[in-house]
XYZ file of C-alpha atoms in Angstrom:
654
model
C 53.457 -37.060 -64.735
C 55.688 -39.909 -63.631
C 59.301 -40.559 -62.741
C 62.074 -39.919 -65.242
C 62.953 -42.649 -67.725
C 66.117 -44.708 -67.414
C 68.300 -44.818 -70.518
C 70.013 -48.162 -71.011
C 71.286 -48.036 -74.597
C 74.557 -46.418 -75.642
C 75.875 -45.901 -79.161
C 79.357 -44.545 -79.899
C 79.664 -44.687 -83.706
C 79.819 -41.290 -85.437
C 79.659 -40.532 -89.165
C 80.752 -37.040 -90.316
C 79.167 -35.497 -93.428
C 80.940 -36.717 -96.594
C 83.252 -34.016 -97.937
C 81.753 -34.175 -101.420
C 78.244 -33.714 -100.045
C 79.311 -30.694 -97.976
C 80.669 -28.903 -101.049
C 77.309 -28.738 -102.816
C 74.944 -28.634 -99.819
C 72.576 -25.715 -99.218
C 73.946 -25.639 -95.674
C 77.524 -26.849 -96.029
C 79.618 -27.030 -92.883
C 79.240 -25.981 -89.284
C 79.849 -22.272 -89.931
C 76.827 -22.003 -92.217
C 74.628 -23.908 -89.790
C 75.763 -21.907 -86.780
C 75.050 -18.649 -88.616
C 71.487 -19.835 -89.214
C 71.102 -20.918 -85.584
C 72.441 -17.561 -84.376
C 69.828 -15.724 -86.435
C 67.066 -17.816 -84.885
C 68.429 -17.446 -81.339
C 69.005 -13.698 -81.643
C 65.682 -12.754 -83.243
C 63.229 -15.661 -83.277
C 60.359 -13.863 -84.995
C 62.680 -12.054 -87.375
C 64.271 -15.345 -88.365
C 60.949 -16.938 -89.296
C 59.760 -13.774 -91.026
C 62.890 -13.816 -93.200
C 62.294 -17.483 -94.063
C 58.652 -16.794 -94.973
C 59.620 -13.924 -97.267
C 62.407 -15.912 -98.908
C 60.595 -19.195 -99.493
C 56.912 -18.302 -100.061
C 55.156 -16.223 -102.715
C 52.628 -13.843 -101.173
C 49.596 -12.148 -102.727
C 49.516 -9.719 -99.814
C 52.707 -9.588 -97.721
C 52.323 -10.028 -93.982
C 53.317 -7.357 -91.455
C 52.640 -9.306 -88.252
C 54.795 -12.368 -87.574
C 53.689 -14.189 -84.397
C 50.467 -13.465 -82.529
C 50.428 -15.138 -79.092
C 47.435 -13.335 -77.624
C 45.222 -16.428 -77.783
C 47.892 -18.957 -76.811
C 48.054 -21.894 -77.236
C 46.174 -20.958 -80.430
C 49.213 -19.254 -81.930
C 48.966 -17.451 -85.261
C 51.745 -16.812 -87.767
C 51.825 -14.181 -90.547
C 48.122 -13.663 -89.894
C 47.539 -10.533 -92.008
C 49.120 -12.014 -95.141
C 47.245 -13.535 -98.094
C 48.536 -16.609 -99.911
C 47.494 -19.601 -102.006
C 49.232 -22.929 -101.512
C 48.493 -24.312 -104.998
C 49.934 -21.148 -106.528
C 53.099 -21.684 -104.478
C 53.359 -25.321 -105.585
C 52.520 -24.882 -109.275
C 51.995 -21.443 -110.812
C 55.241 -19.910 -109.649
C 57.239 -22.653 -111.378
C 55.571 -22.453 -114.792
C 57.882 -19.853 -116.318
C 61.068 -21.707 -115.386
C 59.998 -25.328 -114.844
C 56.849 -25.790 -116.907
C 58.362 -28.648 -118.911
C 60.089 -30.245 -115.914
C 58.660 -33.500 -114.577
C 56.698 -32.836 -111.401
C 55.510 -36.411 -110.703
C 56.853 -39.783 -111.787
C 54.259 -42.440 -111.066
C 54.608 -46.197 -110.990
C 51.605 -48.390 -110.271
C 51.901 -51.727 -108.567
C 50.993 -53.527 -111.839
C 53.955 -51.755 -113.491
C 52.218 -48.919 -115.370
C 54.140 -45.631 -115.350
C 53.372 -41.975 -116.032
C 55.372 -38.764 -116.050
C 53.535 -35.481 -115.449
C 55.160 -32.081 -116.021
C 54.506 -28.997 -113.928
C 52.508 -27.473 -116.789
C 50.394 -30.635 -117.118
C 49.860 -30.891 -113.379
C 48.838 -27.237 -113.249
C 46.235 -27.824 -115.979
C 44.855 -30.928 -114.248
C 44.620 -29.158 -110.897
C 42.854 -26.153 -112.431
C 40.435 -28.381 -114.328
C 39.574 -30.395 -111.241
C 39.279 -27.248 -109.118
C 36.639 -26.053 -111.572
C 34.829 -29.384 -111.158
C 34.776 -28.803 -107.402
C 33.343 -25.328 -107.921
C 30.646 -26.689 -110.272
C 29.619 -29.023 -107.451
C 29.216 -26.069 -105.122
C 32.446 -26.469 -103.165
C 33.831 -23.159 -101.960
C 36.317 -21.709 -99.507
C 36.009 -23.363 -96.103
C 34.035 -26.404 -97.285
C 35.454 -29.787 -96.293
C 36.268 -32.458 -98.862
C 37.245 -36.011 -97.895
C 39.733 -37.789 -100.176
C 39.807 -41.601 -99.952
C 42.061 -42.742 -102.763
C 44.930 -45.015 -103.732
C 48.463 -43.647 -104.029
C 48.025 -42.210 -107.513
C 48.735 -38.732 -108.970
C 45.026 -37.879 -108.926
C 45.182 -37.900 -105.118
C 47.681 -35.042 -105.296
C 45.566 -33.325 -107.964
C 42.552 -33.491 -105.635
C 44.517 -32.095 -102.690
C 45.988 -29.261 -104.749
C 42.601 -28.480 -106.304
C 41.075 -28.079 -102.853
C 43.932 -25.787 -101.850
C 43.459 -23.777 -105.031
C 39.885 -22.772 -104.152
C 40.331 -22.586 -100.367
C 38.448 -25.806 -99.619
C 39.726 -27.823 -96.641
C 40.705 -31.377 -97.528
C 40.836 -34.353 -95.221
C 42.650 -37.330 -96.711
C 41.653 -40.703 -95.257
C 44.152 -43.510 -95.766
C 42.873 -46.079 -98.253
C 43.320 -48.919 -95.772
C 40.839 -47.554 -93.254
C 37.627 -49.417 -92.543
C 33.989 -48.432 -93.065
C 33.633 -47.159 -89.508
C 36.896 -45.212 -89.630
C 35.919 -43.502 -92.876
C 32.425 -42.754 -91.597
C 33.747 -41.217 -88.367
C 36.115 -38.916 -90.250
C 33.532 -37.774 -92.788
C 31.014 -37.009 -90.064
C 33.451 -35.223 -87.783
C 34.659 -33.015 -90.645
C 31.127 -32.382 -91.914
C 32.360 -33.004 -95.463
C 30.144 -32.118 -98.426
C 32.072 -34.076 -101.051
C 33.855 -37.437 -101.115
C 36.538 -38.200 -103.710
C 37.423 -41.871 -104.093
C 38.292 -44.535 -106.675
C 36.813 -47.818 -107.802
C 39.844 -49.482 -106.220
C 43.589 -49.443 -105.829
C 46.360 -51.987 -106.219
C 48.094 -53.162 -103.053
C 49.874 -56.383 -102.217
C 48.795 -58.058 -105.448
C 45.132 -57.431 -104.645
C 42.547 -54.766 -105.391
C 41.578 -52.613 -102.420
C 37.883 -51.955 -103.017
C 37.660 -48.323 -101.990
C 34.304 -47.491 -103.565
C 32.639 -50.486 -101.895
C 33.937 -49.340 -98.507
C 32.804 -45.782 -99.207
C 29.333 -46.986 -100.191
C 29.001 -48.866 -96.911
C 30.071 -45.799 -94.944
C 27.565 -43.608 -96.768
C 24.825 -46.178 -96.211
C 25.109 -45.949 -92.422
C 25.722 -42.222 -92.013
C 27.620 -39.312 -93.586
C 24.467 -37.293 -94.294
C 26.546 -34.222 -95.128
C 27.917 -35.818 -98.325
C 26.159 -34.426 -101.415
C 28.334 -35.839 -104.215
C 30.927 -38.565 -104.748
C 33.602 -38.349 -107.451
C 35.023 -41.728 -108.485
C 38.345 -42.223 -110.248
C 38.535 -45.249 -112.510
C 41.779 -46.951 -111.489
C 41.483 -50.705 -110.981
C 38.392 -51.273 -113.184
C 36.738 -53.596 -110.671
C 32.960 -53.804 -110.697
C 31.325 -51.234 -108.428
C 27.866 -50.011 -107.528
C 27.061 -46.600 -108.998
C 24.424 -44.214 -107.728
C 23.736 -41.916 -110.681
C 22.062 -39.348 -108.430
C 25.175 -38.971 -106.275
C 28.196 -40.559 -107.982
C 30.239 -39.003 -110.801
C 33.084 -40.581 -112.746
C 36.198 -38.415 -112.570
C 36.816 -38.712 -116.338
C 33.259 -37.614 -117.110
C 33.331 -34.742 -114.625
C 36.408 -33.111 -116.177
C 35.194 -33.338 -119.821
C 34.976 -29.908 -121.395
C 35.939 -28.155 -118.171
C 38.251 -25.140 -118.429
C 41.891 -25.684 -117.515
C 42.131 -22.129 -116.196
C 41.231 -21.452 -112.569
C 42.417 -18.391 -110.702
C 43.698 -19.189 -107.216
C 41.585 -18.082 -104.277
C 43.786 -16.006 -101.987
C 43.277 -17.014 -98.380
C 44.449 -15.749 -95.020
C 47.700 -17.284 -93.756
C 45.807 -18.987 -90.947
C 43.093 -20.403 -93.201
C 42.937 -24.178 -92.619
C 44.645 -26.072 -95.440
C 43.672 -29.542 -94.240
C 42.451 -31.770 -91.446
C 44.256 -35.030 -90.822
C 42.829 -37.484 -88.334
C 45.050 -39.389 -85.931
C 43.855 -42.311 -83.878
C 44.075 -42.438 -80.106
C 43.939 -45.441 -77.809
C 40.378 -44.544 -76.892
C 37.698 -42.217 -78.121
C 37.130 -40.747 -81.552
C 40.039 -39.780 -83.843
C 41.521 -36.310 -83.461
C 41.181 -34.004 -86.455
C 44.545 -32.216 -86.519
C 44.062 -28.831 -88.176
C 46.951 -27.210 -90.050
C 47.186 -23.689 -91.398
C 48.179 -22.594 -94.893
C 51.268 -20.356 -94.816
C 52.950 -21.644 -91.669
C 52.503 -25.266 -92.701
C 53.933 -24.717 -96.178
C 56.876 -22.797 -94.740
C 57.783 -25.831 -92.643
C 57.506 -28.091 -95.683
C 59.736 -25.873 -97.840
C 62.434 -25.095 -95.281
C 62.847 -28.735 -94.310
C 63.021 -29.791 -97.956
C 65.917 -27.346 -98.279
C 67.660 -27.974 -94.964
C 67.122 -31.683 -94.251
C 66.782 -33.127 -97.757
C 69.153 -30.610 -99.368
C 66.863 -30.634 -102.391
C 68.420 -29.593 -105.710
C 66.835 -29.039 -109.093
C 68.155 -32.276 -110.589
C 66.996 -34.508 -107.709
C 64.457 -37.305 -108.015
C 62.847 -37.340 -104.576
C 61.002 -40.424 -103.331
C 59.106 -40.461 -100.068
C 57.414 -43.867 -99.857
C 54.617 -42.683 -97.543
C 50.979 -42.726 -98.606
C 49.263 -39.339 -98.890
C 46.845 -40.603 -96.233
C 49.503 -39.810 -93.628
C 51.194 -36.528 -92.707
C 54.463 -37.679 -94.284
C 52.674 -38.029 -97.613
C 51.126 -34.589 -97.204
C 54.333 -32.748 -96.413
C 56.861 -34.730 -98.437
C 54.801 -35.879 -101.427
C 51.905 -33.485 -102.066
C 53.299 -30.147 -100.877
C 56.985 -29.830 -99.930
C 58.562 -31.269 -103.106
C 56.204 -29.359 -105.406
C 56.669 -26.094 -103.536
C 60.424 -26.428 -104.115
C 60.030 -27.317 -107.783
C 61.317 -30.866 -107.320
C 60.497 -34.073 -109.159
C 58.638 -36.413 -106.808
C 58.322 -40.166 -107.233
C 55.008 -41.840 -106.373
C 54.534 -45.611 -106.056
C 51.133 -47.190 -105.551
C 51.874 -50.593 -104.106
C 53.642 -52.759 -101.567
C 57.450 -52.921 -101.261
C 57.701 -56.654 -101.946
C 55.312 -57.051 -104.903
C 56.069 -58.839 -107.184
C 59.462 -59.412 -105.530
C 61.466 -58.253 -102.523
C 63.556 -55.847 -104.584
C 60.695 -53.660 -105.858
C 61.846 -50.548 -103.967
C 65.409 -50.920 -105.242
C 64.227 -51.690 -108.756
C 62.232 -48.438 -108.759
C 65.266 -46.523 -107.474
C 67.313 -47.925 -110.350
C 64.624 -47.488 -113.008
C 63.797 -43.872 -112.188
C 67.279 -42.748 -111.035
C 66.063 -41.827 -107.536
C 68.546 -39.602 -105.701
C 66.800 -39.088 -102.337
C 64.985 -41.995 -100.676
C 62.840 -41.545 -97.552
C 61.070 -44.462 -95.864
C 60.076 -45.971 -92.514
C 62.303 -48.050 -90.209
C 59.746 -50.857 -90.346
C 60.187 -51.060 -94.118
C 63.975 -50.996 -93.739
C 63.910 -53.847 -91.217
C 61.525 -55.910 -93.340
C 63.743 -55.484 -96.408
C 66.874 -56.118 -94.356
C 65.374 -59.458 -93.326
C 65.382 -60.534 -96.990
C 69.162 -60.287 -97.158
C 71.846 -58.171 -98.837
C 71.825 -60.040 -102.131
C 68.492 -58.552 -103.254
C 69.437 -54.847 -103.127
C 72.924 -55.723 -104.406
C 71.324 -56.797 -107.707
C 70.300 -53.217 -108.457
C 72.217 -50.092 -109.411
C 71.702 -47.682 -106.516
C 74.550 -45.390 -107.512
C 72.276 -42.395 -108.151
C 71.227 -42.307 -104.473
C 72.919 -39.457 -102.610
C 70.782 -39.091 -99.475
C 68.725 -41.524 -97.396
C 66.075 -40.749 -94.783
C 63.944 -42.452 -92.149
C 60.604 -41.426 -90.662
C 57.793 -42.684 -88.455
C 59.557 -44.087 -85.407
C 63.062 -44.395 -83.967
C 65.365 -46.549 -86.074
C 67.447 -49.093 -84.214
C 71.220 -48.777 -84.784
C 71.672 -52.095 -86.605
C 68.969 -51.275 -89.160
C 70.606 -47.841 -89.559
C 73.943 -49.515 -90.244
C 72.420 -51.885 -92.805
C 70.771 -48.931 -94.552
C 74.101 -47.085 -94.517
C 76.197 -50.025 -95.695
C 73.974 -51.931 -98.141
C 71.692 -49.224 -99.579
C 73.868 -46.135 -99.229
C 77.155 -47.967 -99.929
C 78.694 -45.967 -97.065
C 78.566 -42.742 -99.095
C 75.019 -41.407 -98.496
C 74.232 -39.382 -95.359
C 71.194 -40.663 -93.456
C 68.688 -38.147 -92.102
C 66.797 -39.724 -89.200
C 63.853 -37.349 -88.775
C 61.709 -36.809 -85.697
C 58.366 -35.087 -86.163
C 54.643 -35.777 -85.870
C 51.302 -35.216 -87.576
C 50.910 -32.365 -85.121
C 54.257 -30.691 -85.896
C 53.619 -30.599 -89.648
C 57.267 -31.000 -90.668
C 60.642 -32.069 -89.304
C 61.597 -30.779 -85.860
C 64.737 -32.752 -84.983
C 66.908 -34.046 -87.829
C 70.472 -33.934 -89.133
C 71.335 -31.225 -91.613
C 73.315 -33.577 -93.838
C 75.985 -31.135 -94.996
C 76.780 -29.931 -91.497
C 75.854 -32.445 -88.775
C 77.656 -35.703 -88.005
C 75.232 -38.577 -87.551
C 74.992 -41.357 -84.980
C 73.078 -44.577 -85.712
C 69.732 -44.344 -83.930
C 69.833 -40.630 -83.084
C 67.766 -37.947 -84.794
C 70.643 -35.638 -83.753
C 69.759 -31.955 -83.179
C 66.745 -29.630 -83.414
C 66.505 -27.620 -86.612
C 67.168 -23.859 -86.597
C 64.220 -22.019 -85.073
C 62.932 -25.119 -83.249
C 63.211 -25.017 -79.441
C 63.154 -28.651 -78.309
C 63.947 -29.766 -74.765
C 63.864 -32.804 -72.490
C 62.280 -32.101 -69.096
C 61.666 -33.970 -65.872
C 58.306 -34.540 -64.246
C 58.393 -31.025 -62.798
C 58.982 -29.434 -66.174
C 62.621 -28.597 -65.497
C 65.166 -29.030 -68.263
C 67.312 -32.158 -67.804
C 70.923 -31.126 -68.288
C 72.558 -34.370 -67.204
C 73.547 -36.506 -70.239
C 71.783 -39.836 -70.785
C 68.933 -39.034 -68.389
C 65.582 -39.696 -70.028
C 62.599 -37.416 -69.712
C 59.665 -35.926 -71.576
C 60.166 -34.383 -75.006
C 58.695 -30.873 -75.258
C 58.846 -27.780 -77.455
C 59.433 -24.515 -75.622
C 58.332 -22.060 -78.328
C 55.581 -22.041 -80.954
C 56.734 -22.721 -84.522
C 55.099 -21.823 -87.856
C 54.094 -25.351 -88.978
C 52.510 -26.402 -85.693
C 48.949 -27.684 -85.497
C 46.410 -24.969 -84.789
C 43.749 -26.971 -82.964
C 41.796 -30.228 -82.915
C 38.868 -29.734 -85.284
C 35.752 -28.974 -83.292
C 37.353 -29.819 -79.934
C 39.395 -26.987 -78.468
C 39.387 -28.563 -75.011
C 40.961 -31.752 -76.358
C 43.651 -29.651 -78.081
C 44.520 -27.824 -74.878
C 44.433 -30.902 -72.667
C 46.326 -33.259 -74.993
C 49.131 -30.958 -76.118
C 49.365 -28.222 -73.491
C 47.802 -29.796 -70.402
C 50.981 -30.352 -68.376
C 53.524 -27.888 -66.980
C 51.031 -25.052 -66.778
C 50.603 -24.836 -70.537
C 54.184 -23.599 -71.022
C 55.276 -26.339 -73.426
C 53.948 -28.372 -76.321
C 53.941 -31.978 -75.067
C 55.102 -34.372 -77.785
C 54.072 -37.562 -75.965
C 57.519 -39.093 -76.539
C 60.282 -39.855 -74.105
C 63.812 -38.816 -75.028
C 67.327 -38.305 -73.736
C 70.319 -36.222 -74.755
C 73.874 -37.513 -74.892
C 77.079 -35.685 -73.992
C 77.080 -33.955 -77.403
C 73.508 -32.724 -76.983
C 72.160 -35.222 -79.523
C 68.550 -36.298 -79.018
C 67.620 -39.979 -78.788
C 63.916 -40.849 -78.928
C 63.110 -43.616 -76.443
C 59.546 -44.270 -77.593
C 56.084 -43.043 -76.760
C 55.460 -42.239 -73.113
C 52.825 -44.979 -73.104
C 55.417 -47.416 -74.536
C 57.471 -47.178 -71.357
C 57.654 -50.287 -69.160
C 58.036 -49.947 -65.394
C 60.142 -52.893 -64.196
C 60.944 -53.094 -60.493
C 60.756 -49.327 -60.180
C 62.780 -48.619 -63.338
C 61.065 -46.916 -66.276
C 62.503 -48.371 -69.481
C 61.899 -47.179 -73.048
C 60.881 -50.109 -75.242
C 62.856 -48.868 -78.246
C 66.172 -49.418 -76.474
C 65.379 -53.061 -75.662
C 64.207 -53.608 -79.238
C 67.467 -52.178 -80.557
C 69.471 -54.557 -78.401
C 67.508 -57.544 -79.705
C 67.870 -56.508 -83.341
C 71.638 -56.198 -82.867
C 71.710 -60.006 -82.508
C 72.709 -61.602 -85.853
C 69.662 -63.900 -85.941
C 67.065 -61.172 -85.264
C 65.542 -59.103 -88.088
C 62.913 -57.211 -86.113
C 61.546 -56.959 -82.599
C 58.748 -55.261 -80.704
C 58.707 -55.054 -76.926
C 55.715 -54.406 -74.655
C 54.961 -54.800 -70.985
C 52.616 -57.290 -69.369
C 51.365 -57.146 -65.758
C 53.590 -58.913 -63.222
C 52.741 -59.387 -59.547
C 56.338 -59.007 -58.392
C 58.004 -56.537 -60.776
C 54.960 -54.468 -61.703
C 55.534 -55.142 -65.373
C 57.430 -57.882 -67.158
C 59.150 -57.476 -70.529
C 57.490 -59.373 -73.382
C 59.344 -59.452 -76.721
C 57.897 -60.411 -80.093
C 60.740 -61.359 -82.432
C 61.017 -61.852 -86.195
C 64.056 -63.937 -87.122
C 66.291 -63.927 -90.154
C 65.275 -67.303 -91.542
C 62.615 -69.823 -90.588
C 60.376 -69.261 -87.558
C 60.620 -71.975 -84.860
C 57.723 -74.426 -84.900
C 54.917 -73.169 -82.691
C 56.768 -69.879 -82.174
C 58.919 -71.369 -79.397
C 62.670 -72.042 -79.270
C 63.946 -72.525 -75.714
C 67.633 -72.511 -76.632
C 67.403 -69.359 -78.749
C 65.286 -67.641 -76.110
C 67.955 -68.333 -73.505
C 70.601 -66.984 -75.890
C 68.653 -63.801 -76.640
C 67.914 -63.136 -72.973
C 71.622 -63.437 -72.208
C 72.442 -61.263 -75.217
C 70.234 -58.424 -73.952
C 71.776 -58.789 -70.504
C 75.231 -58.355 -71.990
C 74.166 -55.493 -74.244
C 72.349 -53.296 -71.742
C 72.058 -55.059 -68.380
C 69.898 -57.591 -66.537
C 67.106 -55.077 -65.844
C 66.242 -55.166 -69.570
C 66.282 -58.963 -69.970
C 62.999 -60.123 -71.580
C 60.815 -62.386 -69.458
C 58.984 -63.786 -72.500
C 59.974 -64.096 -76.156
C 57.586 -65.196 -78.874
C 58.596 -65.719 -82.500
C 56.521 -64.884 -85.573
C 56.988 -64.335 -89.295
C 56.064 -60.686 -88.978
C 54.729 -58.034 -86.612
C 51.212 -56.548 -86.738
C 51.700 -53.534 -88.994
C 49.402 -51.128 -90.717
C 49.946 -50.573 -94.415
C 51.902 -47.452 -93.529
C 54.397 -49.678 -91.707
C 53.512 -48.755 -88.137
C 53.522 -51.537 -85.558
C 50.195 -51.755 -83.718
C 51.637 -52.050 -80.230
C 48.244 -51.917 -78.570
C 47.510 -55.289 -80.158
C 50.777 -56.674 -78.833
C 50.003 -55.431 -75.318
C 46.669 -57.257 -75.426
C 48.324 -60.455 -76.658
C 51.111 -60.278 -74.067
C 48.552 -59.794 -71.289
C 46.406 -62.681 -72.531
C 43.490 -60.359 -73.202
C 41.092 -60.693 -76.144
C 41.753 -58.400 -79.093
C 39.000 -55.788 -79.207
C 40.749 -53.148 -81.323
C 39.929 -52.471 -84.964
C 42.294 -54.641 -87.037
C 41.026 -53.658 -90.491
C 44.111 -51.542 -91.249
C 46.550 -54.414 -90.697
C 48.630 -55.441 -93.694
C 48.115 -59.082 -92.719
C 45.449 -59.956 -90.136
C 46.433 -63.642 -90.257
C 49.639 -62.862 -88.364
C 47.579 -62.441 -85.182
C 47.176 -66.219 -84.817
C 50.954 -66.647 -84.858
C 51.451 -63.855 -82.360
C 48.916 -65.441 -80.035
C 50.757 -68.770 -80.249
C 47.857 -70.534 -81.978
C 49.929 -71.772 -84.937
């Protein structure tokens, strides 16, 4: 481990929960929240056992809560039997059968509404298709689909029969898909002819065919959904149209009851080197995290229209599209396409059209939409919104304020959520009816979640504003169970420091005088300047606070004198300077950062571009920026970029 991280950003604005929101919230006011925290602090296992009994429907109730004998392979509720599809669908049929489960809007503008009863029938029918193809409990199924309801049907159908699904994001390349299929040892691939994204057709089946042509020997069958109607190759010995496969198939399928610790899914995350990690999540513990956070953080009510903009190829789409909303009986919005197609107000138009009440998206999307100006969202009626959320990375305070002012009209609480693929569900987030928010802070750990910030010796940092390493001190139900097929990697990556006492998040963080957590970025996104370790997120926030800056990404480049120099890539509000250079503005921005947080954080280089290199999930590919800043050739896979052409701008070629 390395030295502690210097915090250089300070934010003093505080927003208490709106009184009207508190009145109807599941957890309304500090007294209710403190009672919940006291239960968790007094009897940790008893607290989680009570939550599991209250929120999940069991076929065989559990008697054992937490089993730590094989730590760090912790087990929760291990002698219970459960089915996740039953919890998401069957248990709602008597009271919510006619309620809309999914509202779908395709990028071309087509819409569908699917009730819980209809979704249940479709899931059962498709589960029977899987069984006819020989898929059984424990078999792995890879899902490579656009953001359409059938992706959720496929996931739920796997869960219904105890098969383990692994969803691969539809933007991934041939090699990425191949690696994930082979690592999982999948027997079946579910895909589509194509999907609509950014005004184009993403040719999923063509990519899948290429992957299968160079490997993936475990795949026996491929099911193909007809979505975009583009011309595809079709292997009649292996490929099956979805619509043909379900013809005449029974819409009744009894759920397969599985052990609480039975793997529900694998989800692969990329590392800087080596093969992707197959994060393995359990059944009961994972769903408990999804349900409790839907209740606590999103304050979900029966009349809500809940829209999480994430693709199901990511953990956010798993927990807050495919499982959490359905397990709570909510109506979930699904949108297939890009946020600015055919115009920059598409997100807000959908909110208006479908009366969305809870909106959850990434800071990168917020900043990109903020860049387009206030007049676009102001054209739409956003009065039904009552809660806003952010996910994926820390949100800089100025983007938070724009979200609060322009989208929420200063009446919607904002839940800034910190969590990871590995954590399964929210870990640190405001409970909107009880916790005052601060722009840029994810606020406080949730009840039953033991987060801490420690120094390089593993000791808790009690001094306010001192940065350190974010860790979790106790196991929690929705934690990852292992890395598929690589126990050593699981132990080394997540438990390798501090004698295996803590889960290592890989993020740096600090706490302020009120105990609020502030995420400072990934540990590997820390720049060491003249002996000071600086979190890149804080410098980015200072840049974005300038009225001419819409978005910024900061990386380090080698420097003979300072160790590392600060290199900023900046997206402006308005036209990019010719050639990506503006000496006068650069001088102004460097002085601005100096005034905001001090000379140690002043950027050495600033380059301007129309956008940053983002994946289609909205994540900035900082490894690319580090290569560009260092003058190194780009060797990373760029196939998941939303716009590969932006690399020429970032490299100063145009």
